[in-house]
């Protein structure tokens, strides 16, 4: 008998029929003698519907009131699941985040969990109840409802697992685990049996939507055993997110390939090569709250250089305007150019630490296909390149193949 926290995402609770399927799964776990705390998301599409509805009342909705509103999606799912369980003869009780007392700060719409009270849940578990908790929400010091940011139910479930010292936190979703890359682009993509926290953090920050990045951070910090599985499939073991590379685990140099079309590139041409220039270019960008990802500055010749960086595509126009109107005249740059038809392709793997030549292998594979690399950035366990958007899928496919990701290690 073990205490397990399970989380069911929006598609898994998207209809009464699916909620009943979830209830059957929970009943089977109960029958095995496990204690269960179950975190639910809003039914799929519901959070978006609520957000749109709010905008009808106030163009830029009041953050506190918005949280009062969007937190209701989860409240509906939790009651429907409890009722379905009770209907099947399984004792169940549901609680909102505020009822449990999931304490958060007061950053409405993106609050952070500070502390979780476990007494009420523990008492119900001891009395044989399945405890169903609304994901994505908490309560601040003043008793106001807060929400944790899109995808926040993942973080709720990890936080509950940490607080209750659960044996495992299982995230049930519409895919059966974490893949080497998106199977829609590479049909040979494989499900990974395990992936390390660091790799999962990189993948989440590169735009993989499988887990909210904060939930991975949280799991790493509190050493929560975290697993991603499908709610539409029986008996799968999903992907286990591990703490260390241990002997028994798959030993691949590269674990996954991520890609996204979220960024745009800007280049300030003919910049005087002198101290303070990077600050003069990026200072105003930071002041305008625009996130910068990759940055490249060439070696200067004749006292001049070029300076490139990437921003989110949604900020492309604003960034170009600012550079042209404020920065270019101020520093005396020749021109500002840019484009948003780019894509970022990244390879991720802890094995990079112990092998040399990974970057050159990546660049050679791209070169053999005639794919031009526009920018490069690296971390200890990641190499990212910016390429023309039209070559993105090709780049992902050839990298998947050249690093043998289609074959089990
Ligand atoms: N319902 C919220 C969202 O759509 C939270 C979640 O599903 O994790 O972002
Ligand atoms: Mg999600």
mmCIF file of C-alpha atoms and ligand atoms in Angstrom:
data_model
loop_
_atom_site.group_PDB
_atom_site.id
_atom_site.type_symbol
_atom_site.label_atom_id
_atom_site.label_comp_id
_atom_site.label_asym_id
_atom_site.label_seq_id
_atom_site.Cartn_x
_atom_site.Cartn_y
_atom_site.Cartn_z
ATOM 1 C CA UNK A 1 0.000 0.000 0.000
ATOM 2 C CA UNK A 2 1.345 3.368 -0.967
ATOM 3 C CA UNK A 3 0.242 6.970 -1.083
ATOM 4 C CA UNK A 4 0.111 8.141 -4.684
ATOM 5 C CA UNK A 5 -0.768 11.560 -6.084
ATOM 6 C CA UNK A 6 -2.325 11.431 -9.531
ATOM 7 C CA UNK A 7 -3.067 14.349 -11.813
ATOM 8 C CA UNK A 8 -5.516 14.216 -14.699
ATOM 9 C CA UNK A 9 -5.249 16.908 -17.366
ATOM 10 C CA UNK A 10 -8.001 18.680 -19.278
ATOM 11 C CA UNK A 11 -8.441 16.128 -22.055
ATOM 12 C CA UNK A 12 -8.526 13.276 -19.526
ATOM 13 C CA UNK A 13 -11.522 14.922 -17.816
ATOM 14 C CA UNK A 14 -12.915 16.484 -20.994
ATOM 15 C CA UNK A 15 -16.345 14.830 -20.806
ATOM 16 C CA UNK A 16 -18.500 12.922 -18.319
ATOM 17 C CA UNK A 17 -17.599 9.727 -20.114
ATOM 18 C CA UNK A 18 -13.876 10.412 -19.714
ATOM 19 C CA UNK A 19 -14.341 11.406 -16.081
ATOM 20 C CA UNK A 20 -16.025 8.053 -15.533
ATOM 21 C CA UNK A 21 -13.011 6.337 -17.113
ATOM 22 C CA UNK A 22 -10.747 8.198 -14.731
ATOM 23 C CA UNK A 23 -12.981 7.117 -11.843
ATOM 24 C CA UNK A 24 -12.617 3.471 -12.943
ATOM 25 C CA UNK A 25 -8.851 3.806 -12.988
ATOM 26 C CA UNK A 26 -8.890 5.339 -9.514
ATOM 27 C CA UNK A 27 -11.177 2.562 -8.258
ATOM 28 C CA UNK A 28 -8.670 -0.037 -9.466
ATOM 29 C CA UNK A 29 -5.843 1.693 -7.598
ATOM 30 C CA UNK A 30 -8.018 1.781 -4.486
ATOM 31 C CA UNK A 31 -8.768 -1.915 -4.875
ATOM 32 C CA UNK A 32 -5.010 -2.565 -4.773
ATOM 33 C CA UNK A 33 -4.995 -0.846 -1.388
ATOM 34 C CA UNK A 34 -3.314 2.411 -2.415
ATOM 35 C CA UNK A 35 -4.217 5.763 -0.895
ATOM 36 C CA UNK A 36 -4.915 8.396 -3.493
ATOM 37 C CA UNK A 37 -4.920 12.153 -3.779
ATOM 38 C CA UNK A 38 -6.161 13.154 -7.219
ATOM 39 C CA UNK A 39 -5.570 16.573 -8.767
ATOM 40 C CA UNK A 40 -7.743 17.613 -11.699
ATOM 41 C CA UNK A 41 -7.519 20.275 -14.386
ATOM 42 C CA UNK A 42 -10.493 22.063 -15.858
ATOM 43 C CA UNK A 43 -12.296 20.201 -18.641
ATOM 44 C CA UNK A 44 -10.419 20.838 -21.902
ATOM 45 C CA UNK A 45 -11.196 24.235 -23.406
ATOM 46 C CA UNK A 46 -12.833 25.477 -20.222
ATOM 47 C CA UNK A 47 -10.018 27.734 -19.003
ATOM 48 C CA UNK A 48 -9.846 29.383 -22.433
ATOM 49 C CA UNK A 49 -13.606 29.828 -22.429
ATOM 50 C CA UNK A 50 -13.519 31.497 -19.018
ATOM 51 C CA UNK A 51 -10.661 33.797 -20.026
ATOM 52 C CA UNK A 52 -12.574 34.905 -23.122
ATOM 53 C CA UNK A 53 -15.721 35.459 -21.082
ATOM 54 C CA UNK A 54 -13.800 37.672 -18.633
ATOM 55 C CA UNK A 55 -12.528 39.838 -21.483
ATOM 56 C CA UNK A 56 -16.135 40.523 -22.411
ATOM 57 C CA UNK A 57 -16.647 42.196 -19.038
ATOM 58 C CA UNK A 58 -13.346 44.060 -18.788
ATOM 59 C CA UNK A 59 -10.880 44.486 -21.653
ATOM 60 C CA UNK A 60 -7.914 43.974 -19.371
ATOM 61 C CA UNK A 61 -9.448 41.897 -16.570
ATOM 62 C CA UNK A 62 -8.655 42.733 -12.970
ATOM 63 C CA UNK A 63 -6.072 40.091 -11.947
ATOM 64 C CA UNK A 64 -7.697 39.225 -8.623
ATOM 65 C CA UNK A 65 -11.159 38.840 -10.121
ATOM 66 C CA UNK A 66 -9.748 36.876 -13.040
ATOM 67 C CA UNK A 67 -8.401 34.290 -10.590
ATOM 68 C CA UNK A 68 -11.746 34.089 -8.822
ATOM 69 C CA UNK A 69 -13.192 33.262 -12.194
ATOM 70 C CA UNK A 70 -10.724 30.926 -13.911
ATOM 71 C CA UNK A 71 -10.299 28.827 -10.779
ATOM 72 C CA UNK A 72 -13.895 27.661 -11.195
ATOM 73 C CA UNK A 73 -13.018 25.387 -14.125
ATOM 74 C CA UNK A 74 -11.151 23.038 -11.806
ATOM 75 C CA UNK A 75 -13.895 23.271 -9.191
ATOM 76 C CA UNK A 76 -16.365 21.789 -11.660
ATOM 77 C CA UNK A 77 -14.058 18.896 -12.602
ATOM 78 C CA UNK A 78 -13.293 18.005 -9.006
ATOM 79 C CA UNK A 79 -16.963 17.727 -8.071
ATOM 80 C CA UNK A 80 -17.811 15.715 -11.200
ATOM 81 C CA UNK A 81 -15.006 13.279 -10.453
ATOM 82 C CA UNK A 82 -16.004 12.901 -6.812
ATOM 83 C CA UNK A 83 -19.613 12.277 -7.783
ATOM 84 C CA UNK A 84 -18.552 9.672 -10.336
ATOM 85 C CA UNK A 85 -16.470 7.913 -7.689
ATOM 86 C CA UNK A 86 -19.265 7.990 -5.128
ATOM 87 C CA UNK A 87 -21.650 6.662 -7.779
ATOM 88 C CA UNK A 88 -19.272 3.694 -8.165
ATOM 89 C CA UNK A 89 -19.184 3.087 -4.438
ATOM 90 C CA UNK A 90 -15.757 4.653 -3.846
ATOM 91 C CA UNK A 91 -15.564 7.083 -0.920
ATOM 92 C CA UNK A 92 -14.409 10.443 -2.225
ATOM 93 C CA UNK A 93 -14.313 14.088 -1.186
ATOM 94 C CA UNK A 94 -13.261 17.133 -3.144
ATOM 95 C CA UNK A 95 -11.555 20.355 -2.073
ATOM 96 C CA UNK A 96 -10.574 23.577 -3.785
ATOM 97 C CA UNK A 97 -7.029 24.840 -3.319
ATOM 98 C CA UNK A 98 -8.241 27.331 -0.729
ATOM 99 C CA UNK A 99 -10.100 24.619 1.206
ATOM 100 C CA UNK A 100 -7.036 22.392 1.411
ATOM 101 C CA UNK A 101 -5.115 25.513 2.174
ATOM 102 C CA UNK A 102 -2.537 25.618 -0.526
ATOM 103 C CA UNK A 103 -0.863 28.849 0.542
ATOM 104 C CA UNK A 104 0.561 31.009 -2.234
ATOM 105 C CA UNK A 105 2.002 34.472 -2.621
ATOM 106 C CA UNK A 106 -0.330 37.135 -3.971
ATOM 107 C CA UNK A 107 0.971 37.276 -7.560
ATOM 108 C CA UNK A 108 -2.441 36.772 -9.148
ATOM 109 C CA UNK A 109 -2.479 34.740 -12.373
ATOM 110 C CA UNK A 110 1.021 33.389 -11.719
ATOM 111 C CA UNK A 111 1.200 32.746 -7.993
ATOM 112 C CA UNK A 112 3.812 30.539 -6.359
ATOM 113 C CA UNK A 113 3.009 27.890 -3.797
ATOM 114 C CA UNK A 114 4.545 28.653 -0.402
ATOM 115 C CA UNK A 115 3.141 25.915 1.828
ATOM 116 C CA UNK A 116 0.538 23.167 1.779
ATOM 117 C CA UNK A 117 -1.536 22.180 4.829
ATOM 118 C CA UNK A 118 -1.856 18.403 4.874
ATOM 119 C CA UNK A 119 -4.027 17.790 7.963
ATOM 120 C CA UNK A 120 -7.396 17.735 6.236
ATOM 121 C CA UNK A 121 -6.209 15.547 3.353
ATOM 122 C CA UNK A 122 -4.376 13.203 5.707
ATOM 123 C CA UNK A 123 -7.441 12.767 7.921
ATOM 124 C CA UNK A 124 -9.591 11.903 4.899
ATOM 125 C CA UNK A 125 -6.983 9.477 3.547
ATOM 126 C CA UNK A 126 -6.843 7.761 6.923
ATOM 127 C CA UNK A 127 -10.625 7.496 6.866
ATOM 128 C CA UNK A 128 -10.458 5.726 3.504
ATOM 129 C CA UNK A 129 -11.413 8.590 1.188
ATOM 130 C CA UNK A 130 -9.986 9.388 -2.198
ATOM 131 C CA UNK A 131 -9.157 13.085 -1.880
ATOM 132 C CA UNK A 132 -9.846 15.065 -5.050
ATOM 133 C CA UNK A 133 -8.198 18.496 -5.265
ATOM 134 C CA UNK A 134 -8.706 21.290 -7.770
ATOM 135 C CA UNK A 135 -5.443 21.980 -9.571
ATOM 136 C CA UNK A 136 -4.000 25.339 -10.595
ATOM 137 C CA UNK A 137 -5.044 27.313 -7.528
ATOM 138 C CA UNK A 138 -4.350 28.367 -3.990
ATOM 139 C CA UNK A 139 -5.100 31.118 -1.540
ATOM 140 C CA UNK A 140 -3.036 34.095 -0.410
ATOM 141 C CA UNK A 141 -2.556 35.558 3.052
ATOM 142 C CA UNK A 142 -5.665 37.674 2.786
ATOM 143 C CA UNK A 143 -7.867 34.753 1.739
ATOM 144 C CA UNK A 144 -8.030 35.734 -1.927
ATOM 145 C CA UNK A 145 -8.062 32.986 -4.525
ATOM 146 C CA UNK A 146 -4.926 32.794 -6.658
ATOM 147 C CA UNK A 147 -4.006 30.743 -9.730
ATOM 148 C CA UNK A 148 -0.623 29.348 -10.684
ATOM 149 C CA UNK A 149 -0.292 30.133 -14.388
ATOM 150 C CA UNK A 150 -1.338 28.064 -17.398
ATOM 151 C CA UNK A 151 -0.634 24.383 -16.937
ATOM 152 C CA UNK A 152 -0.442 24.988 -13.181
ATOM 153 C CA UNK A 153 -2.226 21.783 -12.159
ATOM 154 C CA UNK A 154 1.030 19.937 -12.755
ATOM 155 C CA UNK A 155 2.624 22.088 -10.085
ATOM 156 C CA UNK A 156 -0.276 21.553 -7.689
ATOM 157 C CA UNK A 157 0.154 17.807 -7.938
ATOM 158 C CA UNK A 158 3.910 17.897 -7.388
ATOM 159 C CA UNK A 159 3.461 20.255 -4.421
ATOM 160 C CA UNK A 160 0.883 17.927 -2.847
ATOM 161 C CA UNK A 161 3.129 14.916 -3.441
ATOM 162 C CA UNK A 162 6.017 16.737 -1.750
ATOM 163 C CA UNK A 163 3.922 17.869 1.207
ATOM 164 C CA UNK A 164 2.316 14.447 1.729
ATOM 165 C CA UNK A 165 5.589 12.594 1.075
ATOM 166 C CA UNK A 166 3.833 10.505 -1.542
ATOM 167 C CA UNK A 167 5.602 7.546 -3.074
ATOM 168 C CA UNK A 168 5.027 8.843 -6.589
ATOM 169 C CA UNK A 169 3.371 11.686 -8.460
ATOM 170 C CA UNK A 170 1.736 10.443 -11.647
ATOM 171 C CA UNK A 171 0.765 12.924 -14.344
ATOM 172 C CA UNK A 172 -1.906 11.401 -16.593
ATOM 173 C CA UNK A 173 -2.196 13.132 -19.911
ATOM 174 C CA UNK A 174 -3.084 12.514 -23.560
ATOM 175 C CA UNK A 175 0.374 11.226 -24.503
ATOM 176 C CA UNK A 176 1.911 8.102 -23.015
ATOM 177 C CA UNK A 177 5.152 9.703 -21.921
ATOM 178 C CA UNK A 178 8.013 11.930 -22.968
ATOM 179 C CA UNK A 179 9.276 11.271 -26.488
ATOM 180 C CA UNK A 180 12.666 11.675 -28.144
ATOM 181 C CA UNK A 181 10.907 14.285 -30.270
ATOM 182 C CA UNK A 182 7.401 15.049 -31.560
ATOM 183 C CA UNK A 183 6.121 11.876 -33.283
ATOM 184 C CA UNK A 184 4.044 14.034 -35.627
ATOM 185 C CA UNK A 185 7.303 15.171 -37.203
ATOM 186 C CA UNK A 186 9.391 12.059 -36.731
ATOM 187 C CA UNK A 187 7.226 8.919 -36.781
ATOM 188 C CA UNK A 188 10.211 6.895 -35.466
ATOM 189 C CA UNK A 189 10.313 8.974 -32.271
ATOM 190 C CA UNK A 190 10.428 6.743 -29.202
ATOM 191 C CA UNK A 191 8.971 7.059 -25.760
ATOM 192 C CA UNK A 192 11.737 7.436 -23.186
ATOM 193 C CA UNK A 193 11.537 5.099 -20.199
ATOM 194 C CA UNK A 194 13.441 7.628 -18.130
ATOM 195 C CA UNK A 195 14.709 11.147 -18.475
ATOM 196 C CA UNK A 196 16.696 13.185 -15.946
ATOM 197 C CA UNK A 197 15.321 16.270 -14.224
ATOM 198 C CA UNK A 198 17.881 18.481 -15.858
ATOM 199 C CA UNK A 199 16.943 17.215 -19.302
ATOM 200 C CA UNK A 200 13.259 17.632 -18.558
ATOM 201 C CA UNK A 201 13.915 21.194 -17.369
ATOM 202 C CA UNK A 202 15.660 22.004 -20.624
ATOM 203 C CA UNK A 203 12.898 20.435 -22.698
ATOM 204 C CA UNK A 204 10.204 22.266 -20.726
ATOM 205 C CA UNK A 205 11.999 25.586 -21.136
ATOM 206 C CA UNK A 206 12.420 24.900 -24.854
ATOM 207 C CA UNK A 207 8.680 24.708 -25.236
ATOM 208 C CA UNK A 208 7.786 21.053 -24.661
ATOM 209 C CA UNK A 209 4.240 21.258 -23.320
ATOM 210 C CA UNK A 210 4.274 17.929 -21.504
ATOM 211 C CA UNK A 211 4.887 19.414 -18.050
ATOM 212 C CA UNK A 212 4.696 22.936 -16.684
ATOM 213 C CA UNK A 213 8.291 23.977 -16.049
ATOM 214 C CA UNK A 214 7.564 24.994 -12.480
ATOM 215 C CA UNK A 215 6.341 21.521 -11.672
ATOM 216 C CA UNK A 216 9.647 20.065 -12.831
ATOM 217 C CA UNK A 217 11.578 22.614 -10.777
ATOM 218 C CA UNK A 218 9.480 21.758 -7.759
ATOM 219 C CA UNK A 219 9.953 18.023 -8.226
ATOM 220 C CA UNK A 220 13.709 18.521 -8.507
ATOM 221 C CA UNK A 221 13.844 20.645 -5.384
ATOM 222 C CA UNK A 222 11.769 18.318 -3.207
ATOM 223 C CA UNK A 223 12.939 15.077 -4.822
ATOM 224 C CA UNK A 224 9.467 14.006 -5.883
ATOM 225 C CA UNK A 225 9.342 10.863 -7.982
ATOM 226 C CA UNK A 226 7.479 12.063 -11.062
ATOM 227 C CA UNK A 227 6.025 10.017 -13.888
ATOM 228 C CA UNK A 228 4.163 11.003 -17.069
ATOM 229 C CA UNK A 229 1.605 8.501 -18.375
ATOM 230 C CA UNK A 230 -1.402 8.246 -20.675
ATOM 231 C CA UNK A 231 -4.888 8.242 -19.227
ATOM 232 C CA UNK A 232 -6.188 6.576 -22.379
ATOM 233 C CA UNK A 233 -4.098 3.450 -22.150
ATOM 234 C CA UNK A 234 -3.896 0.572 -19.714
ATOM 235 C CA UNK A 235 -0.737 -0.729 -18.112
ATOM 236 C CA UNK A 236 1.759 1.651 -19.720
ATOM 237 C CA UNK A 237 4.676 2.685 -17.548
ATOM 238 C CA UNK A 238 5.113 6.099 -19.136
ATOM 239 C CA UNK A 239 8.275 8.084 -18.569
ATOM 240 C CA UNK A 240 9.920 8.318 -15.159
ATOM 241 C CA UNK A 241 11.788 11.514 -14.430
ATOM 242 C CA UNK A 242 14.915 10.532 -12.545
ATOM 243 C CA UNK A 243 17.363 12.360 -10.351
ATOM 244 C CA UNK A 244 20.568 10.827 -11.457
ATOM 245 C CA UNK A 245 21.990 9.002 -14.380
ATOM 246 C CA UNK A 246 22.260 5.575 -12.881
ATOM 247 C CA UNK A 247 23.754 2.450 -14.314
ATOM 248 C CA UNK A 248 20.507 0.735 -15.116
ATOM 249 C CA UNK A 249 19.072 3.592 -17.056
ATOM 250 C CA UNK A 250 19.158 4.152 -20.749
ATOM 251 C CA UNK A 251 22.526 5.607 -21.604
ATOM 252 C CA UNK A 252 22.019 7.829 -24.562
ATOM 253 C CA UNK A 253 24.224 10.809 -25.254
ATOM 254 C CA UNK A 254 21.263 12.760 -26.544
ATOM 255 C CA UNK A 255 17.846 12.181 -25.010
ATOM 256 C CA UNK A 256 15.668 14.451 -27.039
ATOM 257 C CA UNK A 257 15.290 17.020 -29.748
ATOM 258 C CA UNK A 258 13.148 20.087 -29.166
ATOM 259 C CA UNK A 259 12.070 22.730 -31.633
ATOM 260 C CA UNK A 260 9.964 25.827 -31.739
ATOM 261 C CA UNK A 261 8.942 28.653 -33.982
ATOM 262 C CA UNK A 262 8.428 31.079 -31.117
ATOM 263 C CA UNK A 263 11.354 33.365 -31.787
ATOM 264 C CA UNK A 264 12.380 36.172 -34.100
ATOM 265 C CA UNK A 265 15.868 37.457 -34.807
ATOM 266 C CA UNK A 266 17.062 41.052 -34.919
ATOM 267 C CA UNK A 267 20.479 42.356 -35.926
ATOM 268 C CA UNK A 268 21.953 45.770 -35.302
ATOM 269 C CA UNK A 269 24.460 46.316 -38.121
ATOM 270 C CA UNK A 270 27.564 48.443 -38.022
ATOM 271 C CA UNK A 271 27.785 48.995 -34.300
ATOM 272 C CA UNK A 272 30.883 50.756 -32.921
ATOM 273 C CA UNK A 273 32.953 48.093 -31.133
ATOM 274 C CA UNK A 274 33.448 49.708 -27.728
ATOM 275 C CA UNK A 275 32.590 49.069 -24.075
ATOM 276 C CA UNK A 276 28.967 49.567 -23.112
ATOM 277 C CA UNK A 277 27.429 48.796 -26.488
ATOM 278 C CA UNK A 278 25.731 45.536 -25.458
ATOM 279 C CA UNK A 279 24.208 47.353 -22.522
ATOM 280 C CA UNK A 280 23.067 50.264 -24.661
ATOM 281 C CA UNK A 281 21.319 47.870 -27.033
ATOM 282 C CA UNK A 282 19.820 45.452 -24.522
ATOM 283 C CA UNK A 283 19.146 47.883 -21.670
ATOM 284 C CA UNK A 284 16.071 49.470 -23.284
ATOM 285 C CA UNK A 285 14.857 46.023 -24.352
ATOM 286 C CA UNK A 286 15.032 44.780 -20.765
ATOM 287 C CA UNK A 287 13.380 47.966 -19.488
ATOM 288 C CA UNK A 288 10.492 47.258 -21.844
ATOM 289 C CA UNK A 289 10.206 43.813 -20.228
ATOM 290 C CA UNK A 290 11.109 41.945 -23.407
ATOM 291 C CA UNK A 291 12.845 38.612 -22.845
ATOM 292 C CA UNK A 292 15.986 38.022 -24.856
ATOM 293 C CA UNK A 293 17.105 34.483 -25.630
ATOM 294 C CA UNK A 294 20.182 34.003 -27.826
ATOM 295 C CA UNK A 295 22.728 36.765 -28.195
ATOM 296 C CA UNK A 296 25.602 36.973 -30.652
ATOM 297 C CA UNK A 297 28.193 39.642 -31.112
ATOM 298 C CA UNK A 298 30.786 39.240 -33.808
ATOM 299 C CA UNK A 299 34.459 40.053 -33.425
ATOM 300 C CA UNK A 300 34.845 43.614 -34.621
ATOM 301 C CA UNK A 301 36.886 44.697 -37.597
ATOM 302 C CA UNK A 302 37.715 48.352 -38.334
ATOM 303 C CA UNK A 303 36.187 49.202 -34.973
ATOM 304 C CA UNK A 304 32.758 48.029 -36.117
ATOM 305 C CA UNK A 305 30.713 44.941 -35.360
ATOM 306 C CA UNK A 306 27.225 43.430 -35.724
ATOM 307 C CA UNK A 307 25.025 42.501 -32.797
ATOM 308 C CA UNK A 308 22.190 39.933 -33.054
ATOM 309 C CA UNK A 309 19.701 38.520 -30.610
ATOM 310 C CA UNK A 310 16.383 36.724 -30.528
ATOM 311 C CA UNK A 311 13.123 37.661 -28.813
ATOM 312 C CA UNK A 312 9.695 36.076 -28.698
ATOM 313 C CA UNK A 313 7.890 36.392 -32.006
ATOM 314 C CA UNK A 314 5.101 38.381 -30.363
ATOM 315 C CA UNK A 315 7.653 41.028 -29.406
ATOM 316 C CA UNK A 316 9.322 41.222 -32.811
ATOM 317 C CA UNK A 317 7.621 44.374 -34.078
ATOM 318 C CA UNK A 318 7.982 46.177 -30.769
ATOM 319 C CA UNK A 319 11.667 45.268 -30.584
ATOM 320 C CA UNK A 320 12.372 46.434 -34.154
ATOM 321 C CA UNK A 321 10.570 49.716 -33.499
ATOM 322 C CA UNK A 322 12.512 50.363 -30.318
ATOM 323 C CA UNK A 323 15.846 49.562 -31.908
ATOM 324 C CA UNK A 324 15.151 51.812 -34.883
ATOM 325 C CA UNK A 325 13.743 54.743 -32.951
ATOM 326 C CA UNK A 326 15.785 54.710 -29.738
ATOM 327 C CA UNK A 327 18.888 52.580 -30.050
ATOM 328 C CA UNK A 328 20.143 53.028 -33.602
ATOM 329 C CA UNK A 329 20.364 56.850 -33.574
ATOM 330 C CA UNK A 330 21.754 56.826 -30.050
ATOM 331 C CA UNK A 331 24.711 54.516 -30.696
ATOM 332 C CA UNK A 332 25.210 55.440 -34.338
ATOM 333 C CA UNK A 333 24.560 51.987 -35.810
ATOM 334 C CA UNK A 334 24.309 51.620 -39.590
ATOM 335 C CA UNK A 335 21.041 49.692 -39.772
ATOM 336 C CA UNK A 336 18.648 47.355 -37.975
ATOM 337 C CA UNK A 337 17.396 44.252 -39.766
ATOM 338 C CA UNK A 338 15.440 41.227 -38.633
ATOM 339 C CA UNK A 339 13.070 38.447 -39.450
ATOM 340 C CA UNK A 340 10.627 36.120 -37.820
ATOM 341 C CA UNK A 341 10.836 33.227 -40.272
ATOM 342 C CA UNK A 342 13.249 31.344 -38.081
ATOM 343 C CA UNK A 343 13.098 28.245 -35.910
ATOM 344 C CA UNK A 344 15.125 27.011 -33.004
ATOM 345 C CA UNK A 345 16.209 23.366 -32.980
ATOM 346 C CA UNK A 346 17.901 21.972 -29.875
ATOM 347 C CA UNK A 347 19.479 18.708 -28.866
ATOM 348 C CA UNK A 348 19.386 17.890 -25.162
ATOM 349 C CA UNK A 349 21.269 15.265 -23.213
ATOM 350 C CA UNK A 350 23.274 14.878 -20.007
ATOM 351 C CA UNK A 351 25.623 12.606 -21.966
ATOM 352 C CA UNK A 352 27.064 15.729 -23.568
ATOM 353 C CA UNK A 353 29.052 16.299 -20.415
ATOM 354 C CA UNK A 354 31.130 13.189 -20.928
ATOM 355 C CA UNK A 355 31.467 13.061 -24.698
ATOM 356 C CA UNK A 356 33.282 15.416 -27.006
ATOM 357 C CA UNK A 357 32.343 16.098 -30.583
ATOM 358 C CA UNK A 358 28.582 16.332 -30.092
ATOM 359 C CA UNK A 359 28.394 19.876 -31.436
ATOM 360 C CA UNK A 360 30.521 19.085 -34.479
ATOM 361 C CA UNK A 361 28.399 16.028 -35.209
ATOM 362 C CA UNK A 362 25.279 18.185 -35.031
ATOM 363 C CA UNK A 363 26.740 20.848 -37.311
ATOM 364 C CA UNK A 364 28.029 18.260 -39.793
ATOM 365 C CA UNK A 365 24.615 16.605 -40.035
ATOM 366 C CA UNK A 366 22.999 19.958 -40.763
ATOM 367 C CA UNK A 367 25.704 20.902 -43.263
ATOM 368 C CA UNK A 368 25.244 17.644 -45.183
ATOM 369 C CA UNK A 369 21.648 18.673 -45.792
ATOM 370 C CA UNK A 370 22.678 22.166 -46.804
ATOM 371 C CA UNK A 371 20.981 23.730 -43.792
ATOM 372 C CA UNK A 372 22.512 27.049 -42.834
ATOM 373 C CA UNK A 373 22.975 27.764 -39.123
ATOM 374 C CA UNK A 374 22.216 31.383 -38.289
ATOM 375 C CA UNK A 375 22.914 31.361 -34.568
ATOM 376 C CA UNK A 376 24.174 28.911 -31.957
ATOM 377 C CA UNK A 377 23.846 28.772 -28.199
ATOM 378 C CA UNK A 378 24.753 26.109 -25.693
ATOM 379 C CA UNK A 379 24.367 25.063 -22.092
ATOM 380 C CA UNK A 380 26.147 22.198 -20.391
ATOM 381 C CA UNK A 381 23.538 19.732 -21.638
ATOM 382 C CA UNK A 382 22.000 21.499 -24.645
ATOM 383 C CA UNK A 383 22.983 22.822 -28.067
ATOM 384 C CA UNK A 384 20.509 25.060 -29.882
ATOM 385 C CA UNK A 385 20.706 26.418 -33.407
ATOM 386 C CA UNK A 386 18.592 28.943 -35.246
ATOM 387 C CA UNK A 387 17.769 27.920 -38.809
ATOM 388 C CA UNK A 388 15.398 29.104 -41.509
ATOM 389 C CA UNK A 389 11.894 28.073 -40.506
ATOM 390 C CA UNK A 390 11.404 26.107 -43.702
ATOM 391 C CA UNK A 391 14.182 23.692 -42.756
ATOM 392 C CA UNK A 392 13.008 23.068 -39.220
ATOM 393 C CA UNK A 393 11.326 19.711 -39.751
ATOM 394 C CA UNK A 394 14.147 18.463 -41.941
ATOM 395 C CA UNK A 395 16.684 19.469 -39.295
ATOM 396 C CA UNK A 396 14.766 17.632 -36.581
ATOM 397 C CA UNK A 397 14.485 14.502 -38.716
ATOM 398 C CA UNK A 398 18.119 14.298 -39.691
ATOM 399 C CA UNK A 399 19.333 14.993 -36.159
ATOM 400 C CA UNK A 400 17.000 12.336 -34.801
ATOM 401 C CA UNK A 401 18.539 9.894 -37.215
ATOM 402 C CA UNK A 402 22.169 10.884 -36.890
ATOM 403 C CA UNK A 403 22.055 10.603 -33.095
ATOM 404 C CA UNK A 404 20.351 7.182 -33.410
ATOM 405 C CA UNK A 405 17.359 8.287 -31.398
ATOM 406 C CA UNK A 406 15.124 5.945 -33.371
ATOM 407 C CA UNK A 407 16.966 2.995 -31.854
ATOM 408 C CA UNK A 408 16.664 1.887 -28.253
ATOM 409 C CA UNK A 409 20.017 2.451 -26.536
HETATM 410 N N1 LIG B 1 -6.773 24.677 -16.420
HETATM 411 C C1 LIG B 1 -5.526 25.368 -16.355
HETATM 412 C C2 LIG B 1 -4.982 25.632 -17.752
HETATM 413 O O1 LIG B 1 -5.592 25.330 -18.712
HETATM 414 C C3 LIG B 1 -4.525 24.649 -15.524
HETATM 415 C C4 LIG B 1 -4.128 23.267 -16.014
HETATM 416 O O2 LIG B 1 -4.814 22.677 -16.824
HETATM 417 O O3 LIG B 1 -3.091 22.773 -15.579
HETATM 418 O O4 LIG B 1 -3.925 26.177 -17.873
HETATM 419 MG MG1 LIG B 2 -1.012 20.443 -19.063
#
